[in-house]
Amino acid sequence: MHCNLWSAVCFRGLRTVNKKSEELLSKKMVKELFEIATKGDIERLRELFEDPESIYSTDPAQTLNKRDEDGKSALDLAAMLGRKEIVRELLERGADINSQTKKGYTALHRAASWGHPDCLRVLVANGADLQIQNAHGERAREAAARYRKGSCVDYLDRAEAQQALLSVITATKDIYSDPEKHMGRFTREDKLSGNRFCDEKTDWLESHKENATVEDIYKQKRELEELLKPILSKLEDSDEDFFAKDVKAVKK
């Protein structure tokens, strides 16, 4: 009886010690990661993740998204300081790109507020959400405007326009490829024409990615929508109207 009680006490004590050791190790690792992000030491960062015995390699999520006492993550800090290579590496290793602080700030907000368009490019290319708002109701774009970071405002306006055009292209191609969505109402020529229109705009966007103005991009979007309207309008007809038109076409 006494032996069992003593064993239980020892086990609880050992578990407490192990837990404290893990917490200390975790704090040490987070501190090290933040120092790397501050200095922009990309080689040291890669060494940590490529060491097979390092927890950075075996369980990167345990440290990548932890926050300091001020609520910042290593990704936030790298974005604030304009460390674009660190930002890219952290994202490739699994950092949560849209993670928010208690006040709603993301890494995109940080890069925009501190005036780092190069970091914005890396974040947007990796899927950062342009529409997330902080506690002030600001997206990254509005945060950049508040701090008068004109180059960041311009970049985010252009990125939003590009995404608007791409969303039309993606949604249209998705409809063409899914029989449940187009319900067999498109002819072969409809699909060929629609896909060609989308591909042409995709090529235009790729070739004008760096120099197109916001107005240019929205103009391309309107043109595409006009080209697609006669085809997509077939989805708006009721079944009765659609098949009536189909019968008339056959009779002609």
Coordinates of C-alpha atoms in Angstrom, one line a residue:
M1 CA 0.0 0.0 0.0
H2 CA 2.7 2.5 1.0
C3 CA 4.8 1.4 -1.9
N4 CA 2.0 2.1 -4.4
L5 CA 1.3 5.5 -2.8
W6 CA 4.9 6.4 -3.0
S7 CA 5.1 5.4 -6.7
A8 CA 2.1 7.5 -7.5
V9 CA 3.6 10.5 -5.8
C10 CA 6.9 10.0 -7.6
F11 CA 5.1 9.7 -10.9
R12 CA 3.1 12.9 -10.4
G13 CA 6.3 14.7 -9.5
L14 CA 8.2 13.4 -12.5
R15 CA 5.3 14.4 -14.8
T16 CA 5.4 17.9 -13.3
V17 CA 9.1 18.2 -13.9
N18 CA 8.8 16.9 -17.4
K19 CA 6.0 19.4 -18.1
K20 CA 8.1 22.3 -16.8
S21 CA 11.1 21.1 -18.8
E22 CA 9.0 21.0 -22.0
E23 CA 7.7 24.6 -21.3
L24 CA 11.2 25.9 -20.8
L25 CA 12.4 24.2 -24.0
S26 CA 9.4 25.6 -25.9
K27 CA 10.1 29.1 -24.6
K28 CA 13.8 28.8 -25.6
M29 CA 12.9 27.6 -29.1
V30 CA 10.4 30.4 -29.6
K31 CA 13.0 33.0 -28.4
E32 CA 15.6 31.5 -30.8
L33 CA 13.1 31.6 -33.7
F34 CA 12.3 35.3 -33.0
E35 CA 16.0 36.2 -32.8
I36 CA 16.5 34.5 -36.3
A37 CA 13.5 36.4 -37.7
T38 CA 14.8 39.7 -36.2
K39 CA 18.3 39.2 -37.7
G40 CA 17.1 37.8 -41.0
D41 CA 19.4 34.8 -40.6
I42 CA 18.0 32.6 -43.3
E43 CA 20.9 30.1 -43.1
R44 CA 20.4 29.5 -39.4
L45 CA 16.7 29.1 -39.9
R46 CA 17.2 26.4 -42.5
E47 CA 19.7 24.6 -40.3
L48 CA 17.1 24.4 -37.6
F49 CA 14.6 22.8 -39.8
E50 CA 17.0 20.5 -41.6
D51 CA 18.4 19.0 -38.4
P52 CA 16.6 15.6 -38.2
E53 CA 16.8 15.6 -34.4
S54 CA 15.4 19.1 -33.9
I55 CA 11.8 19.6 -32.9
Y56 CA 11.7 22.2 -35.7
S57 CA 12.0 19.3 -38.1
T58 CA 9.9 16.7 -36.2
D59 CA 7.1 19.0 -35.0
P60 CA 7.4 22.4 -36.6
A61 CA 3.8 23.4 -35.7
Q62 CA 4.8 23.4 -32.1
T63 CA 7.0 26.5 -32.5
L64 CA 6.1 28.1 -35.9
N65 CA 2.9 29.7 -34.8
K66 CA 3.6 30.5 -31.2
R67 CA 3.4 34.1 -30.1
D68 CA 5.5 36.3 -27.8
E69 CA 4.2 38.3 -24.8
D70 CA 3.1 41.1 -27.2
G71 CA 1.1 38.6 -29.3
K72 CA 3.4 38.5 -32.3
S73 CA 4.5 35.4 -34.1
A74 CA 7.8 34.9 -35.9
L75 CA 6.0 35.4 -39.2
D76 CA 4.5 38.7 -37.9
L77 CA 7.9 39.9 -36.9
A78 CA 9.6 39.0 -40.2
A79 CA 6.8 40.8 -42.1
M80 CA 7.2 43.9 -39.9
L81 CA 10.9 44.1 -40.5
G82 CA 10.8 43.4 -44.2
R83 CA 12.6 40.0 -44.0
K84 CA 11.0 38.6 -47.1
E85 CA 13.2 35.5 -47.3
I86 CA 12.4 34.6 -43.7
V87 CA 8.7 35.1 -44.5
R88 CA 9.0 32.8 -47.5
E89 CA 10.9 30.1 -45.5
L90 CA 8.4 30.2 -42.6
L91 CA 5.5 29.8 -44.9
E92 CA 7.2 26.9 -46.7
R93 CA 7.7 25.2 -43.4
G94 CA 4.1 25.5 -42.4
A95 CA 3.5 28.9 -40.7
D96 CA -0.2 29.9 -40.6
I97 CA -0.4 32.7 -43.1
N98 CA -3.7 34.1 -42.0
S99 CA -3.3 33.7 -38.2
Q100 CA -4.5 36.7 -36.3
T101 CA -3.5 38.4 -33.1
K102 CA -6.2 39.2 -30.5
K103 CA -6.7 42.5 -32.2
G104 CA -7.1 40.9 -35.5
Y105 CA -3.8 41.7 -37.2
T106 CA -2.3 39.2 -39.7
A107 CA 1.2 39.1 -41.2
L108 CA -0.3 40.9 -44.2
H109 CA -1.4 43.8 -41.9
R110 CA 2.1 44.0 -40.4
A111 CA 3.9 44.1 -43.8
A112 CA 1.4 46.7 -45.1
S113 CA 1.5 48.9 -42.0
W114 CA 5.3 48.9 -41.9
G115 CA 5.7 49.6 -45.6
H116 CA 7.1 46.4 -47.1
P117 CA 5.6 45.6 -50.5
D118 CA 8.2 42.8 -51.2
C119 CA 6.8 41.0 -48.2
L120 CA 3.3 41.6 -49.3
R121 CA 4.1 40.0 -52.7
V122 CA 5.4 36.9 -50.9
L123 CA 2.3 36.7 -48.7
V124 CA -0.2 37.3 -51.4
A125 CA 1.6 34.7 -53.7
N126 CA 1.2 32.2 -50.9
G127 CA -2.5 32.8 -50.3
A128 CA -2.8 35.6 -47.8
D129 CA -6.4 36.7 -47.4
L130 CA -6.8 40.3 -48.5
Q131 CA -10.2 40.7 -46.9
I132 CA -9.4 39.8 -43.3
Q133 CA -10.2 42.8 -41.0
N134 CA -8.5 43.8 -37.7
A135 CA -10.3 45.1 -34.6
H136 CA -10.5 48.5 -36.2
G137 CA -12.4 47.1 -39.2
E138 CA -9.3 47.5 -41.4
R139 CA -8.1 45.2 -44.1
A140 CA -4.3 45.3 -44.8
R141 CA -5.0 47.9 -47.5
E142 CA -6.7 50.3 -45.1
A143 CA -4.0 49.7 -42.5
A144 CA -1.4 50.7 -45.1
A145 CA -3.4 53.8 -46.0
R146 CA -3.7 54.8 -42.3
Y147 CA 0.1 54.7 -42.0
R148 CA 0.6 56.4 -45.4
K149 CA 2.4 53.5 -47.0
G150 CA 1.5 54.4 -50.6
S151 CA 3.5 51.7 -52.3
C152 CA 1.7 49.1 -50.2
V153 CA -1.7 50.6 -50.9
D154 CA -1.0 50.5 -54.6
Y155 CA 0.2 47.0 -54.6
L156 CA -2.8 45.7 -52.5
D157 CA -5.3 47.5 -54.8
R158 CA -3.7 45.8 -57.8
A159 CA -3.6 42.4 -56.1
E160 CA -7.3 42.7 -55.2
A161 CA -8.1 43.6 -58.9
Q162 CA -6.1 40.6 -60.1
Q163 CA -8.0 38.3 -57.7
A164 CA -11.3 39.7 -58.9
L165 CA -10.4 38.9 -62.5
L166 CA -9.1 35.4 -61.5
S167 CA -12.2 34.6 -59.5
V168 CA -14.3 35.2 -62.6
I169 CA -12.0 32.9 -64.7
T170 CA -11.9 30.2 -62.0
A171 CA -15.7 30.2 -61.4
T172 CA -16.4 30.1 -65.1
K173 CA -14.1 27.2 -65.8
D174 CA -15.5 25.4 -62.8
I175 CA -19.0 25.7 -64.2
Y176 CA -17.9 24.4 -67.6
S177 CA -16.1 21.4 -66.1
D178 CA -19.0 20.3 -63.8
P179 CA -22.1 18.8 -65.5
E180 CA -24.1 19.3 -62.3
K181 CA -23.5 23.1 -62.6
H182 CA -24.1 23.6 -66.3
M183 CA -26.9 20.9 -66.4
G184 CA -26.0 20.1 -70.0
R185 CA -27.1 23.5 -71.3
F186 CA -23.8 24.4 -73.0
T187 CA -23.0 23.3 -76.5
R188 CA -19.5 22.1 -77.4
E189 CA -18.9 25.5 -79.0
D190 CA -20.1 27.3 -75.8
K191 CA -17.4 25.4 -73.8
L192 CA -14.7 26.0 -76.4
S193 CA -15.4 29.7 -76.7
G194 CA -15.8 30.3 -72.9
N195 CA -12.6 28.5 -72.1
R196 CA -10.8 30.4 -74.9
F197 CA -12.0 33.7 -73.5
C198 CA -10.8 32.8 -70.0
D199 CA -7.4 31.5 -71.2
E200 CA -6.9 34.8 -73.1
K201 CA -7.5 36.8 -70.0
T202 CA -5.3 34.6 -68.0
D203 CA -2.5 35.1 -70.5
W204 CA -3.0 38.8 -70.5
L205 CA -2.9 38.9 -66.7
E206 CA 0.3 36.9 -66.6
S207 CA 2.1 39.1 -69.2
H208 CA 0.9 42.4 -67.5
K209 CA 1.3 41.2 -63.9
E210 CA 3.8 43.9 -63.0
N211 CA 2.7 46.9 -65.1
A212 CA -1.1 46.8 -65.4
T213 CA -3.0 49.5 -63.6
V214 CA -6.0 48.7 -61.4
E215 CA -8.2 50.3 -64.1
D216 CA -6.6 48.1 -66.8
I217 CA -7.4 44.9 -64.8
Y218 CA -11.0 45.8 -64.0
K219 CA -11.5 46.7 -67.7
Q220 CA -10.3 43.2 -68.6
K221 CA -12.7 41.8 -66.1
R222 CA -15.7 43.7 -67.5
E223 CA -14.7 42.6 -71.1
L224 CA -14.6 39.0 -70.0
E225 CA -18.0 39.2 -68.3
E226 CA -19.5 40.7 -71.4
L227 CA -18.0 37.9 -73.6
L228 CA -19.3 35.3 -71.2
K229 CA -22.8 36.8 -70.7
P230 CA -24.5 35.2 -73.7
I231 CA -23.2 31.8 -72.7
L232 CA -23.8 31.9 -69.0
S233 CA -27.3 33.4 -69.5
K234 CA -28.4 29.9 -70.5
L235 CA -28.2 29.0 -66.8
E236 CA -30.7 31.7 -65.9
D237 CA -33.5 30.2 -68.1
S238 CA -36.1 27.9 -66.5
D239 CA -36.1 24.4 -67.8
E240 CA -39.3 25.1 -69.8
D241 CA -37.8 28.2 -71.5
F242 CA -34.5 26.5 -72.2
F243 CA -36.0 23.5 -73.9
A244 CA -38.5 25.7 -75.8
K245 CA -35.5 27.6 -77.3
D246 CA -33.8 24.3 -78.0
V247 CA -36.8 23.0 -80.0
K248 CA -37.0 26.3 -82.0
A249 CA -33.3 26.0 -82.8
V250 CA -33.8 22.4 -84.1
K251 CA -36.8 23.4 -86.3
K252 CA -34.7 26.1 -87.9

